[in-house]
Amino acid sequence: MLKLDINLLWTVVNVLVMYAVLRKFLFKPVQDVIAKRQQMVDANLADAETSKKEAAETMNAAQEKLRNVDNEAAARREAYEKQAEVEKQQLLADARKQADAIVAAGKASAEAERQSKLREADAQTTALARAMCEKLLARNLTAQGVTLLEGRGTCLGEGRVQVKTADGEHEIQGTDIILSCGSRNAVFPGLAPDGDCVLDSTGLLELDEIPESLIVVGAGAIGLELGHFFGSQGSKVTIVEAAPHVAPLEDTDIADELRKILTKSGKTCLEGVRAQALVTKDGRAELTLADGRVLTAAKALVAVGRTPNSDGLGCEAAGCPLNRRGYVQTDEYLQAAPHVHAIGDINGRVLLAHAVEHQAHYVARRLLGQEDGPYVPGPVPSCYYGLEIMRVGDTAAALLARGKSVSVSQVPLSLNPIAQAGGLTGGFVKAVWDGDRLAGMAAIGHGVSHLVTVAQLLVMQGATPDNLHRIMFAHPTLDEIIPAAIAAKRTPVSA
């Protein structure tokens, strides 16, 4: 038992020694190897982890770079698309402009052709209408026993006239001669129409287009009427008048009202300033005023009065005296020389169409022995149209110049129901009194030209507030403003 135990103990000791030896010489190196390998594995794992991280970072960087590339590509693509769209729209706009220009050019060409044809048709229609009127007039004259010669006539002496026609010269004789040759636009030094930008009334009316601006030199009937017309068509109008006010033949109250109307409608009025020179310069009309101012416009109208067509008429041979302005001087019978009468514009009395007709009737009756008294025109009616002015008889200024006792009675046009209904109530109607005698009437405002004959008859009949009851004026009419003006309170007028 003891021996067994010693053997067992020895065996255990041997095992332990062997284990120690093995552990020292076998297990330890193996453990070291295993430890080293474990370290290597750990190191490799760490390296792998590091590489993995680096790979992940590289991947992330690559992905970021790819995203940046994608974003940059997208931005470039968007910019390109925008630029392409801009260029596309520009190309479309250019194409539209070109198409519009082609269409506009086509329309302009078509419109120009249309306007040309219209002007041609208008000219043909006007020429045809004029020819028809001339033929009708010639036929009527021939039917009444009148011989018509179309040409230029010249007085050769008592009862003798030479007429130059298209088929030669003809000399005719008669007991009496009537001169009725009318007048033409007056021309003054420095203000002569040149047919370019400086025009007379005939040249202005022959324009194919409305000028964008217009200077009117002279604020009489022709200047005011044409200025109003072209202003209503879009021209910027400037009116220049050397006299103290526009419409110099009218009273100042009429002129003041007219100036308000002109200014309100956009026209410029320069009064009391003389036009010194008017020329075409650089394709425009250039007006130099006496005060040094210079005005320019697309066109200019010279409307500074009329001059008689007496030159070349042979007035001296017929014994007819001319005044310094070339008008044929006549006596109270409209006679310029024995058996020679002058009527209308050529005698310079009243330059109105109805005046020559009235004078013609008088001379015809005188030559037929139906009239032996002097010519009495009565209260002469006159009208401006467009901006309407009516006058019959004397102005207050004319009566004052003759030393008369003058007063005026006046009512605004706004009192009239017809003016109220049309909403055109600007202006007034007035009566001019020489003492207690109705010497004239005048009015300014829409439609007042229609009052002229009523006013003329009342002036001729010597109407007063006390005898107006004899006439029944219809209501509502524009006419009923006339008796209101006559019956209104009178205001004395002094020079």
CSV table of C-alpha atoms in Angstrom, one decimal:
chain,number,residue,atom,x,y,z
A,1,MET,CA,0.0,0.0,0.0
A,2,LEU,CA,2.8,2.3,1.0
A,3,LYS,CA,4.9,1.0,-2.0
A,4,LEU,CA,1.9,1.7,-4.2
A,5,ASP,CA,1.6,5.1,-2.9
A,6,ILE,CA,5.3,5.8,-3.4
A,7,ASN,CA,5.0,4.6,-7.0
A,8,LEU,CA,2.0,6.6,-7.5
A,9,LEU,CA,3.6,9.6,-6.0
A,10,TRP,CA,6.7,9.0,-8.1
A,11,THR,CA,4.5,8.8,-11.2
A,12,VAL,CA,2.8,12.0,-10.3
A,13,VAL,CA,6.1,13.6,-9.7
A,14,ASN,CA,7.4,12.4,-13.0
A,15,VAL,CA,4.2,13.6,-14.7
A,16,LEU,CA,4.6,16.9,-13.1
A,17,VAL,CA,8.2,17.1,-14.0
A,18,MET,CA,7.4,16.0,-17.5
A,19,TYR,CA,4.7,18.6,-17.6
A,20,ALA,CA,7.0,21.3,-16.4
A,21,VAL,CA,9.6,20.2,-18.9
A,22,LEU,CA,7.0,20.1,-21.7
A,23,ARG,CA,5.6,23.3,-20.6
A,24,LYS,CA,9.0,24.9,-20.6
A,25,PHE,CA,10.4,23.4,-23.7
A,26,LEU,CA,7.2,22.6,-25.7
A,27,PHE,CA,4.1,24.3,-24.5
A,28,LYS,CA,5.8,27.7,-24.0
A,29,PRO,CA,7.2,28.0,-27.5
A,30,VAL,CA,3.8,26.8,-28.8
A,31,GLN,CA,2.0,29.4,-26.7
A,32,ASP,CA,4.5,32.0,-27.8
A,33,VAL,CA,3.9,31.0,-31.4
A,34,ILE,CA,0.2,31.0,-30.8
A,35,ALA,CA,0.5,34.4,-29.0
A,36,LYS,CA,2.6,35.8,-31.8
A,37,ARG,CA,0.2,34.4,-34.3
A,38,GLN,CA,-2.7,35.8,-32.3
A,39,GLN,CA,-0.8,39.1,-32.3
A,40,MET,CA,-0.3,38.8,-36.0
A,41,VAL,CA,-4.0,37.9,-36.4
A,42,ASP,CA,-4.9,40.8,-34.2
A,43,ALA,CA,-2.6,43.1,-36.1
A,44,ASN,CA,-3.9,41.8,-39.4
A,45,LEU,CA,-7.4,42.3,-38.1
A,46,ALA,CA,-6.5,45.8,-37.0
A,47,ASP,CA,-4.9,46.4,-40.4
A,48,ALA,CA,-8.0,44.9,-42.0
A,49,GLU,CA,-10.2,47.1,-39.9
A,50,THR,CA,-8.1,50.1,-40.8
A,51,SER,CA,-8.1,49.1,-44.4
A,52,LYS,CA,-11.8,48.6,-44.2
A,53,LYS,CA,-12.2,52.1,-42.7
A,54,GLU,CA,-9.9,53.5,-45.3
A,55,ALA,CA,-11.8,51.6,-47.9
A,56,ALA,CA,-15.1,53.0,-46.5
A,57,GLU,CA,-13.6,56.5,-46.4
A,58,THR,CA,-12.3,56.0,-49.9
A,59,MET,CA,-15.7,54.7,-50.9
A,60,ASN,CA,-17.5,57.6,-49.2
A,61,ALA,CA,-15.1,60.1,-50.9
A,62,ALA,CA,-15.7,58.4,-54.2
A,63,GLN,CA,-19.4,58.5,-53.6
A,64,GLU,CA,-19.2,62.2,-52.6
A,65,LYS,CA,-17.1,62.9,-55.7
A,66,LEU,CA,-19.6,60.9,-57.7
A,67,ARG,CA,-22.4,62.9,-56.2
A,68,ASN,CA,-20.5,66.1,-56.9
A,69,VAL,CA,-19.9,65.0,-60.4
A,70,ASP,CA,-23.6,64.1,-60.7
A,71,ASN,CA,-24.6,67.5,-59.3
A,72,GLU,CA,-22.2,69.3,-61.5
A,73,ALA,CA,-23.4,67.4,-64.5
A,74,ALA,CA,-27.0,68.1,-63.5
A,75,ALA,CA,-26.2,71.8,-63.0
A,76,ARG,CA,-24.4,71.9,-66.3
A,77,ARG,CA,-27.3,70.1,-67.9
A,78,GLU,CA,-29.8,72.5,-66.4
A,79,ALA,CA,-27.7,75.5,-67.4
A,80,TYR,CA,-27.4,74.0,-70.9
A,81,GLU,CA,-31.1,73.4,-71.1
A,82,LYS,CA,-31.8,76.9,-69.8
A,83,GLN,CA,-29.4,78.4,-72.3
A,84,ALA,CA,-30.8,76.1,-75.0
A,85,GLU,CA,-34.3,77.3,-74.0
A,86,VAL,CA,-33.2,81.0,-74.1
A,87,GLU,CA,-31.6,80.5,-77.5
A,88,LYS,CA,-34.7,78.7,-78.6
A,89,GLN,CA,-36.9,81.5,-77.4
A,90,GLN,CA,-34.6,84.1,-79.0
A,91,LEU,CA,-34.7,82.2,-82.3
A,92,LEU,CA,-38.4,82.0,-82.1
A,93,ALA,CA,-38.6,85.7,-81.2
A,94,ASP,CA,-36.3,86.5,-84.1
A,95,ALA,CA,-38.3,84.4,-86.3
A,96,ARG,CA,-41.5,86.0,-85.1
A,97,LYS,CA,-40.0,89.5,-85.6
A,98,GLN,CA,-38.9,88.6,-89.1
A,99,ALA,CA,-42.3,87.1,-89.8
A,100,ASP,CA,-44.0,90.2,-88.3
A,101,ALA,CA,-41.6,92.4,-90.3
A,102,ILE,CA,-42.4,90.5,-93.4
A,103,VAL,CA,-46.2,90.7,-92.6
A,104,ALA,CA,-45.9,94.4,-91.7
A,105,ALA,CA,-43.9,95.1,-94.8
A,106,GLY,CA,-46.5,93.3,-96.8
A,107,LYS,CA,-49.3,95.2,-95.0
A,108,ALA,CA,-47.5,98.5,-95.4
A,109,SER,CA,-46.9,97.7,-99.0
A,110,ALA,CA,-50.5,96.7,-99.4
A,111,GLU,CA,-51.7,99.8,-97.4
A,112,ALA,CA,-49.4,102.0,-99.5
A,113,GLU,CA,-50.8,100.5,-102.6
A,114,ARG,CA,-54.3,100.9,-101.3
A,115,GLN,CA,-53.7,104.5,-100.3
A,116,SER,CA,-52.2,105.1,-103.7
A,117,LYS,CA,-55.2,103.6,-105.4
A,118,LEU,CA,-57.5,105.6,-103.1
A,119,ARG,CA,-55.7,108.8,-103.9
A,120,GLU,CA,-55.7,108.0,-107.6
A,121,ALA,CA,-59.4,107.1,-107.4
A,122,ASP,CA,-60.1,110.3,-105.3
A,123,ALA,CA,-58.2,112.4,-107.9
A,124,GLN,CA,-60.1,110.8,-110.7
A,125,THR,CA,-63.4,111.2,-108.9
A,126,THR,CA,-62.6,114.8,-108.1
A,127,ALA,CA,-61.6,115.5,-111.7
A,128,LEU,CA,-64.7,113.8,-112.9
A,129,ALA,CA,-66.9,115.7,-110.6
A,130,ARG,CA,-65.3,118.9,-111.5
A,131,ALA,CA,-65.6,118.2,-115.2
A,132,MET,CA,-69.2,117.3,-114.8
A,133,CYS,CA,-69.9,120.5,-112.8
A,134,GLU,CA,-68.1,122.5,-115.5
A,135,LYS,CA,-70.0,120.8,-118.3
A,136,LEU,CA,-73.3,121.3,-116.4
A,137,LEU,CA,-72.5,125.0,-115.8
A,138,ALA,CA,-71.4,125.5,-119.4
A,139,ARG,CA,-74.6,123.8,-120.6
A,140,ASN,CA,-76.8,126.0,-118.3
A,141,LEU,CA,-75.0,129.1,-119.5
A,142,THR,CA,-75.3,128.1,-123.1
A,143,ALA,CA,-79.0,127.4,-122.6
A,144,GLN,CA,-79.4,130.9,-121.3
A,145,GLY,CA,-77.7,132.4,-124.3
A,146,VAL,CA,-74.3,132.9,-122.7
A,147,THR,CA,-71.1,132.3,-124.8
A,148,LEU,CA,-68.4,130.7,-122.6
A,149,LEU,CA,-64.7,131.1,-123.4
A,150,GLU,CA,-62.3,129.3,-121.1
A,151,GLY,CA,-58.9,131.1,-121.0
A,152,ARG,CA,-57.1,134.2,-119.8
A,153,GLY,CA,-58.8,137.5,-120.5
A,154,THR,CA,-57.1,140.9,-120.9
A,155,CYS,CA,-58.9,144.3,-121.3
A,156,LEU,CA,-57.8,146.0,-124.5
A,157,GLY,CA,-59.8,149.2,-124.1
A,158,GLU,CA,-63.4,150.3,-123.8
A,159,GLY,CA,-65.7,147.4,-124.4
A,160,ARG,CA,-62.9,145.2,-125.8
A,161,VAL,CA,-61.4,142.0,-124.2
A,162,GLN,CA,-58.9,139.6,-125.6
A,163,VAL,CA,-59.2,135.9,-124.4
A,164,LYS,CA,-56.3,133.5,-124.9
A,165,THR,CA,-57.8,130.0,-125.0
A,166,ALA,CA,-56.4,126.5,-125.9
A,167,ASP,CA,-57.3,127.0,-129.5
A,168,GLY,CA,-55.9,130.5,-130.0
A,169,GLU,CA,-56.7,134.2,-129.2
A,170,HIS,CA,-60.2,135.7,-129.4
A,171,GLU,CA,-61.2,139.3,-129.2
A,172,ILE,CA,-64.7,140.0,-128.0
A,173,GLN,CA,-66.6,143.3,-127.7
A,174,GLY,CA,-69.5,144.4,-125.6
A,175,THR,CA,-71.1,147.4,-124.0
A,176,ASP,CA,-70.2,146.6,-120.4
A,177,ILE,CA,-67.4,144.6,-118.7
A,178,ILE,CA,-67.7,143.0,-115.3
A,179,LEU,CA,-64.4,142.1,-113.6
A,180,SER,CA,-64.8,139.2,-111.2
A,181,CYS,CA,-61.4,137.5,-111.1
A,182,GLY,CA,-61.1,136.7,-107.4
A,183,SER,CA,-57.9,136.5,-105.4
A,184,ARG,CA,-55.1,134.2,-104.4
A,185,ASN,CA,-52.9,133.6,-101.4
A,186,ALA,CA,-50.8,136.7,-100.5
A,187,VAL,CA,-47.1,136.3,-100.5
A,188,PHE,CA,-44.8,138.5,-98.4
A,189,PRO,CA,-41.0,138.7,-98.5
A,190,GLY,CA,-39.5,135.9,-96.4
A,191,LEU,CA,-42.8,134.1,-96.1
A,192,ALA,CA,-43.2,132.7,-99.6
A,193,PRO,CA,-44.4,129.1,-99.9
A,194,ASP,CA,-41.8,126.8,-101.5
A,195,GLY,CA,-44.0,123.8,-102.2
A,196,ASP,CA,-41.8,121.7,-99.8
A,197,CYS,CA,-42.4,122.2,-96.1
A,198,VAL,CA,-43.7,125.8,-96.5
A,199,LEU,CA,-47.2,125.6,-98.1
A,200,ASP,CA,-50.2,127.8,-98.9
A,201,SER,CA,-53.7,126.5,-98.2
A,202,THR,CA,-53.9,124.7,-101.6
A,203,GLY,CA,-50.6,122.9,-101.0
A,204,LEU,CA,-51.5,121.9,-97.5
A,205,LEU,CA,-54.9,120.4,-98.6
A,206,GLU,CA,-53.1,118.4,-101.3
A,207,LEU,CA,-50.9,116.5,-98.7
A,208,ASP,CA,-51.2,112.8,-98.8
A,209,GLU,CA,-50.5,112.4,-95.0
A,210,ILE,CA,-51.3,114.4,-91.9
A,211,PRO,CA,-48.1,116.1,-90.7
A,212,GLU,CA,-47.0,115.4,-87.1
A,213,SER,CA,-46.7,119.1,-86.4
A,214,LEU,CA,-47.8,122.3,-88.2
A,215,ILE,CA,-47.0,126.0,-87.8
A,216,VAL,CA,-49.8,128.3,-89.0
A,217,VAL,CA,-48.7,131.8,-89.8
A,218,GLY,CA,-51.8,134.0,-89.7
A,219,ALA,CA,-54.8,133.5,-87.4
A,220,GLY,CA,-57.6,134.7,-89.8
A,221,ALA,CA,-60.4,132.4,-91.1
A,222,ILE,CA,-58.1,130.2,-93.3
A,223,GLY,CA,-55.4,129.8,-90.7
A,224,LEU,CA,-57.8,129.0,-87.9
A,225,GLU,CA,-60.0,126.6,-89.9
A,226,LEU,CA,-57.1,124.6,-91.3
A,227,GLY,CA,-55.3,124.7,-88.0
A,228,HIS,CA,-58.4,123.3,-86.3
A,229,PHE,CA,-58.8,120.6,-88.9
A,230,PHE,CA,-55.2,119.4,-88.8
A,231,GLY,CA,-55.1,119.6,-85.0
A,232,SER,CA,-58.2,117.3,-84.9
A,233,GLN,CA,-56.4,114.8,-87.1
A,234,GLY,CA,-53.4,114.6,-84.8
A,235,SER,CA,-51.0,117.4,-85.8
A,236,LYS,CA,-49.4,119.5,-83.0
A,237,VAL,CA,-50.4,123.0,-84.1
A,238,THR,CA,-48.7,126.3,-83.3
A,239,ILE,CA,-50.6,129.5,-84.5
A,240,VAL,CA,-48.6,132.7,-84.9
A,241,GLU,CA,-50.4,136.0,-85.4
A,242,ALA,CA,-48.8,139.4,-85.7
A,243,ALA,CA,-51.9,141.2,-84.5
A,244,PRO,CA,-52.6,141.6,-80.8
A,245,HIS,CA,-55.0,138.6,-80.8
A,246,VAL,CA,-56.2,135.7,-82.9
A,247,ALA,CA,-59.1,136.3,-85.2
A,248,PRO,CA,-58.0,140.0,-85.6
A,249,LEU,CA,-61.2,141.1,-87.3
A,250,GLU,CA,-63.3,140.1,-84.3
A,251,ASP,CA,-63.7,141.8,-80.9
A,252,THR,CA,-61.3,140.9,-78.1
A,253,ASP,CA,-64.0,139.0,-76.1
A,254,ILE,CA,-64.5,136.7,-79.0
A,255,ALA,CA,-60.7,136.3,-79.4
A,256,ASP,CA,-60.3,135.6,-75.7
A,257,GLU,CA,-62.9,132.8,-75.8
A,258,LEU,CA,-61.3,131.5,-78.9
A,259,ARG,CA,-57.9,131.4,-77.4
A,260,LYS,CA,-59.2,129.4,-74.4
A,261,ILE,CA,-60.7,126.9,-76.8
A,262,LEU,CA,-57.5,126.6,-78.8
A,263,THR,CA,-55.3,126.2,-75.8
A,264,LYS,CA,-57.7,123.7,-74.2
A,265,SER,CA,-57.5,121.6,-77.4
A,266,GLY,CA,-53.7,121.5,-77.2
A,267,LYS,CA,-52.8,124.2,-79.7
A,268,THR,CA,-50.2,126.9,-79.0
A,269,CYS,CA,-51.1,130.6,-79.8
A,270,LEU,CA,-48.4,133.2,-80.2
A,271,GLU,CA,-50.0,136.6,-80.5
A,272,GLY,CA,-48.6,140.0,-81.2
A,273,VAL,CA,-45.4,138.7,-82.7
A,274,ARG,CA,-44.3,139.0,-86.3
A,275,ALA,CA,-43.0,136.2,-88.5
A,276,GLN,CA,-39.7,137.3,-90.0
A,277,ALA,CA,-38.6,134.4,-92.1
A,278,LEU,CA,-40.1,131.0,-93.0
A,279,VAL,CA,-38.0,128.4,-94.9
A,280,THR,CA,-37.5,124.7,-95.4
A,281,LYS,CA,-34.4,123.5,-93.6
A,282,ASP,CA,-33.2,120.0,-93.1
A,283,GLY,CA,-36.5,118.6,-94.2
A,284,ARG,CA,-38.6,120.7,-91.8
A,285,ALA,CA,-40.2,124.1,-91.8
A,286,GLU,CA,-38.3,126.6,-89.8
A,287,LEU,CA,-39.9,129.9,-88.6
A,288,THR,CA,-37.9,132.8,-87.3
A,289,LEU,CA,-39.9,135.3,-85.3
A,290,ALA,CA,-39.1,139.0,-85.0
A,291,ASP,CA,-38.2,138.5,-81.3
A,292,GLY,CA,-35.5,136.0,-82.2
A,293,ARG,CA,-37.3,132.8,-81.3
A,294,VAL,CA,-37.1,129.9,-83.8
A,295,LEU,CA,-39.8,127.4,-84.3
A,296,THR,CA,-39.8,124.2,-86.3
A,297,ALA,CA,-42.4,121.8,-87.5
A,298,ALA,CA,-43.0,119.1,-90.2
A,299,LYS,CA,-45.0,121.6,-92.3
A,300,ALA,CA,-46.0,125.3,-92.2
A,301,LEU,CA,-49.0,127.1,-93.6
A,302,VAL,CA,-48.7,130.6,-94.8
A,303,ALA,CA,-52.2,132.2,-94.3
A,304,VAL,CA,-51.4,135.9,-94.2
A,305,GLY,CA,-54.2,137.2,-96.3
A,306,ARG,CA,-55.2,137.4,-100.0
A,307,THR,CA,-54.0,139.4,-103.0
A,308,PRO,CA,-56.2,140.2,-106.0
A,309,ASN,CA,-55.8,138.6,-109.4
A,310,SER,CA,-55.5,141.9,-111.1
A,311,ASP,CA,-52.1,141.6,-112.6
A,312,GLY,CA,-52.1,141.0,-116.4
A,313,LEU,CA,-55.8,141.9,-116.4
A,314,GLY,CA,-55.3,145.1,-118.4
A,315,CYS,CA,-57.1,147.3,-115.9
A,316,GLU,CA,-55.2,150.4,-117.0
A,317,ALA,CA,-56.4,149.9,-120.6
A,318,ALA,CA,-59.9,149.7,-119.4
A,319,GLY,CA,-59.4,152.9,-117.3
A,320,CYS,CA,-59.7,151.1,-114.0
A,321,PRO,CA,-57.6,152.5,-111.1
A,322,LEU,CA,-55.8,150.1,-108.7
A,323,ASN,CA,-54.9,150.9,-105.1
A,324,ARG,CA,-51.4,150.1,-103.8
A,325,ARG,CA,-52.3,146.5,-103.0
A,326,GLY,CA,-53.6,145.9,-106.5
A,327,TYR,CA,-57.4,145.9,-105.8
A,328,VAL,CA,-59.6,147.6,-108.4
A,329,GLN,CA,-61.1,150.7,-106.9
A,330,THR,CA,-64.8,151.1,-107.3
A,331,ASP,CA,-67.4,153.8,-106.6
A,332,GLU,CA,-70.6,153.5,-104.6
A,333,TYR,CA,-72.1,151.7,-107.7
A,334,LEU,CA,-69.3,149.1,-107.8
A,335,GLN,CA,-68.1,150.9,-111.0
A,336,ALA,CA,-64.4,151.1,-111.7
A,337,ALA,CA,-64.7,153.0,-115.0
A,338,PRO,CA,-67.5,153.9,-117.4
A,339,HIS,CA,-69.2,150.6,-118.3
A,340,VAL,CA,-66.7,148.6,-116.2
A,341,HIS,CA,-67.8,147.1,-112.9
A,342,ALA,CA,-65.6,145.1,-110.4
A,343,ILE,CA,-67.2,142.6,-108.0
A,344,GLY,CA,-66.0,140.2,-105.4
A,345,ASP,CA,-62.5,139.8,-104.0
A,346,ILE,CA,-60.9,141.9,-106.8
A,347,ASN,CA,-62.5,145.1,-105.4
A,348,GLY,CA,-61.3,144.3,-101.9
A,349,ARG,CA,-64.5,145.3,-100.1
A,350,VAL,CA,-65.5,141.9,-98.6
A,351,LEU,CA,-63.5,138.8,-99.5
A,352,LEU,CA,-66.4,136.3,-99.1
A,353,ALA,CA,-68.1,134.1,-101.7
A,354,HIS,CA,-71.6,135.2,-100.7
A,355,ALA,CA,-70.4,138.9,-101.0
A,356,VAL,CA,-69.5,138.5,-104.7
A,357,GLU,CA,-72.8,136.8,-105.3
A,358,HIS,CA,-74.7,139.6,-103.7
A,359,GLN,CA,-72.7,142.2,-105.6
A,360,ALA,CA,-73.3,140.3,-108.9
A,361,HIS,CA,-77.0,140.4,-108.4
A,362,TYR,CA,-76.8,144.2,-107.8
A,363,VAL,CA,-74.7,144.9,-110.9
A,364,ALA,CA,-76.9,142.6,-113.1
A,365,ARG,CA,-80.0,144.5,-111.9
A,366,ARG,CA,-78.2,147.8,-112.5
A,367,LEU,CA,-77.2,146.9,-116.1
A,368,LEU,CA,-80.8,145.8,-116.8
A,369,GLY,CA,-82.1,149.1,-115.6
A,370,GLN,CA,-83.8,147.5,-112.5
A,371,GLU,CA,-81.5,149.3,-110.0
A,372,ASP,CA,-80.3,152.9,-110.0
A,373,GLY,CA,-79.3,153.5,-106.4
A,374,PRO,CA,-75.9,152.8,-104.8
A,375,TYR,CA,-74.9,149.4,-103.7
A,376,VAL,CA,-76.0,148.7,-100.1
A,377,PRO,CA,-74.6,145.4,-98.8
A,378,GLY,CA,-76.5,145.6,-95.5
A,379,PRO,CA,-75.1,143.8,-92.4
A,380,VAL,CA,-72.6,141.4,-94.0
A,381,PRO,CA,-72.6,137.9,-92.4
A,382,SER,CA,-69.4,136.0,-91.9
A,383,CYS,CA,-68.5,132.7,-90.3
A,384,TYR,CA,-65.5,130.7,-89.1
A,385,TYR,CA,-65.9,127.0,-89.2
A,386,GLY,CA,-64.4,124.2,-87.1
A,387,LEU,CA,-64.1,126.5,-84.1
A,388,GLU,CA,-67.3,128.3,-85.0
A,389,ILE,CA,-67.6,132.0,-84.9
A,390,MET,CA,-70.5,133.9,-86.4
A,391,ARG,CA,-70.8,137.7,-86.9
A,392,VAL,CA,-73.2,140.0,-88.7
A,393,GLY,CA,-72.7,143.7,-89.0
A,394,ASP,CA,-70.4,145.9,-87.0
A,395,THR,CA,-68.0,144.8,-84.2
A,396,ALA,CA,-67.8,146.9,-81.1
A,397,ALA,CA,-64.2,147.8,-82.0
A,398,ALA,CA,-65.3,149.2,-85.4
A,399,LEU,CA,-68.0,151.3,-83.8
A,400,LEU,CA,-65.7,152.7,-81.2
A,401,ALA,CA,-63.2,153.6,-84.0
A,402,ARG,CA,-66.0,155.7,-85.6
A,403,GLY,CA,-66.7,157.4,-82.3
A,404,LYS,CA,-70.0,155.8,-81.5
A,405,SER,CA,-71.6,155.1,-78.1
A,406,VAL,CA,-71.2,151.4,-77.8
A,407,SER,CA,-72.7,148.8,-75.5
A,408,VAL,CA,-72.9,145.0,-75.6
A,409,SER,CA,-75.6,142.6,-74.3
A,410,GLN,CA,-74.5,139.0,-73.9
A,411,VAL,CA,-75.6,135.5,-72.8
A,412,PRO,CA,-73.7,132.3,-72.4
A,413,LEU,CA,-74.5,129.5,-74.8
A,414,SER,CA,-75.0,127.2,-71.8
A,415,LEU,CA,-78.5,128.8,-71.4
A,416,ASN,CA,-79.6,127.1,-74.6
A,417,PRO,CA,-81.4,123.7,-74.4
A,418,ILE,CA,-79.9,122.5,-77.7
A,419,ALA,CA,-76.4,123.3,-76.5
A,420,GLN,CA,-77.2,121.6,-73.1
A,421,ALA,CA,-78.6,118.5,-74.8
A,422,GLY,CA,-75.4,118.1,-76.9
A,423,GLY,CA,-73.1,118.9,-73.9
A,424,LEU,CA,-71.4,121.6,-76.0
A,425,THR,CA,-72.1,124.7,-73.9
A,426,GLY,CA,-68.9,126.7,-74.3
A,427,GLY,CA,-69.1,130.1,-75.8
A,428,PHE,CA,-71.6,132.9,-75.9
A,429,VAL,CA,-73.8,135.1,-78.1
A,430,LYS,CA,-73.8,138.9,-78.0
A,431,ALA,CA,-75.5,141.9,-79.5
A,432,VAL,CA,-73.6,145.0,-80.3
A,433,TRP,CA,-75.4,148.3,-79.9
A,434,ASP,CA,-74.8,151.7,-81.4
A,435,GLY,CA,-76.8,153.7,-78.9
A,436,ASP,CA,-80.2,152.0,-79.1
A,437,ARG,CA,-79.7,150.6,-82.6
A,438,LEU,CA,-78.8,147.0,-83.0
A,439,ALA,CA,-75.6,147.3,-85.1
A,440,GLY,CA,-74.3,143.8,-85.1
A,441,MET,CA,-74.4,140.4,-83.5
A,442,ALA,CA,-71.6,137.8,-82.9
A,443,ALA,CA,-71.3,134.4,-81.3
A,444,ILE,CA,-68.7,131.8,-80.6
A,445,GLY,CA,-69.4,128.1,-79.9
A,446,HIS,CA,-70.5,124.9,-81.3
A,447,GLY,CA,-73.1,125.3,-84.1
A,448,VAL,CA,-73.3,129.1,-83.9
A,449,SER,CA,-72.8,129.5,-87.7
A,450,HIS,CA,-76.4,128.3,-88.0
A,451,LEU,CA,-77.5,131.5,-86.3
A,452,VAL,CA,-76.1,133.8,-88.9
A,453,THR,CA,-79.1,134.3,-91.1
A,454,VAL,CA,-81.5,134.8,-88.2
A,455,ALA,CA,-79.0,137.3,-86.7
A,456,GLN,CA,-78.7,139.1,-90.1
A,457,LEU,CA,-82.5,139.5,-90.5
A,458,LEU,CA,-82.9,140.8,-86.9
A,459,VAL,CA,-80.1,143.3,-87.4
A,460,MET,CA,-81.6,144.4,-90.7
A,461,GLN,CA,-85.0,144.8,-89.1
A,462,GLY,CA,-83.6,146.8,-86.2
A,463,ALA,CA,-84.7,144.4,-83.6
A,464,THR,CA,-85.0,145.6,-80.0
A,465,PRO,CA,-86.2,144.0,-76.7
A,466,ASP,CA,-89.5,145.8,-77.2
A,467,ASN,CA,-90.3,144.4,-80.6
A,468,LEU,CA,-89.0,140.9,-80.3
A,469,HIS,CA,-92.5,139.7,-79.3
A,470,ARG,CA,-93.5,140.0,-83.0
A,471,ILE,CA,-91.4,136.9,-83.8
A,472,MET,CA,-92.2,133.4,-82.4
A,473,PHE,CA,-88.9,131.5,-81.9
A,474,ALA,CA,-89.3,127.7,-81.9
A,475,HIS,CA,-88.4,125.7,-78.8
A,476,PRO,CA,-86.1,123.9,-78.5
A,477,THR,CA,-83.8,125.4,-81.1
A,478,LEU,CA,-80.4,127.1,-81.1
A,479,ASP,CA,-82.1,130.1,-82.6
A,480,GLU,CA,-83.8,131.1,-79.3
A,481,ILE,CA,-80.5,132.2,-77.9
A,482,ILE,CA,-80.6,135.2,-80.2
A,483,PRO,CA,-83.5,137.0,-78.7
A,484,ALA,CA,-82.0,136.2,-75.2
A,485,ALA,CA,-78.9,138.0,-76.2
A,486,ILE,CA,-80.8,141.0,-77.6
A,487,ALA,CA,-82.9,141.3,-74.4
A,488,ALA,CA,-80.0,140.8,-72.0
A,489,LYS,CA,-78.6,143.7,-69.9
A,490,ARG,CA,-76.3,146.0,-71.8
A,491,THR,CA,-72.8,146.8,-70.7
A,492,PRO,CA,-71.1,150.0,-72.0
A,493,VAL,CA,-67.9,149.4,-73.9
A,494,SER,CA,-65.0,151.9,-74.1
A,495,ALA,CA,-61.9,152.0,-76.1
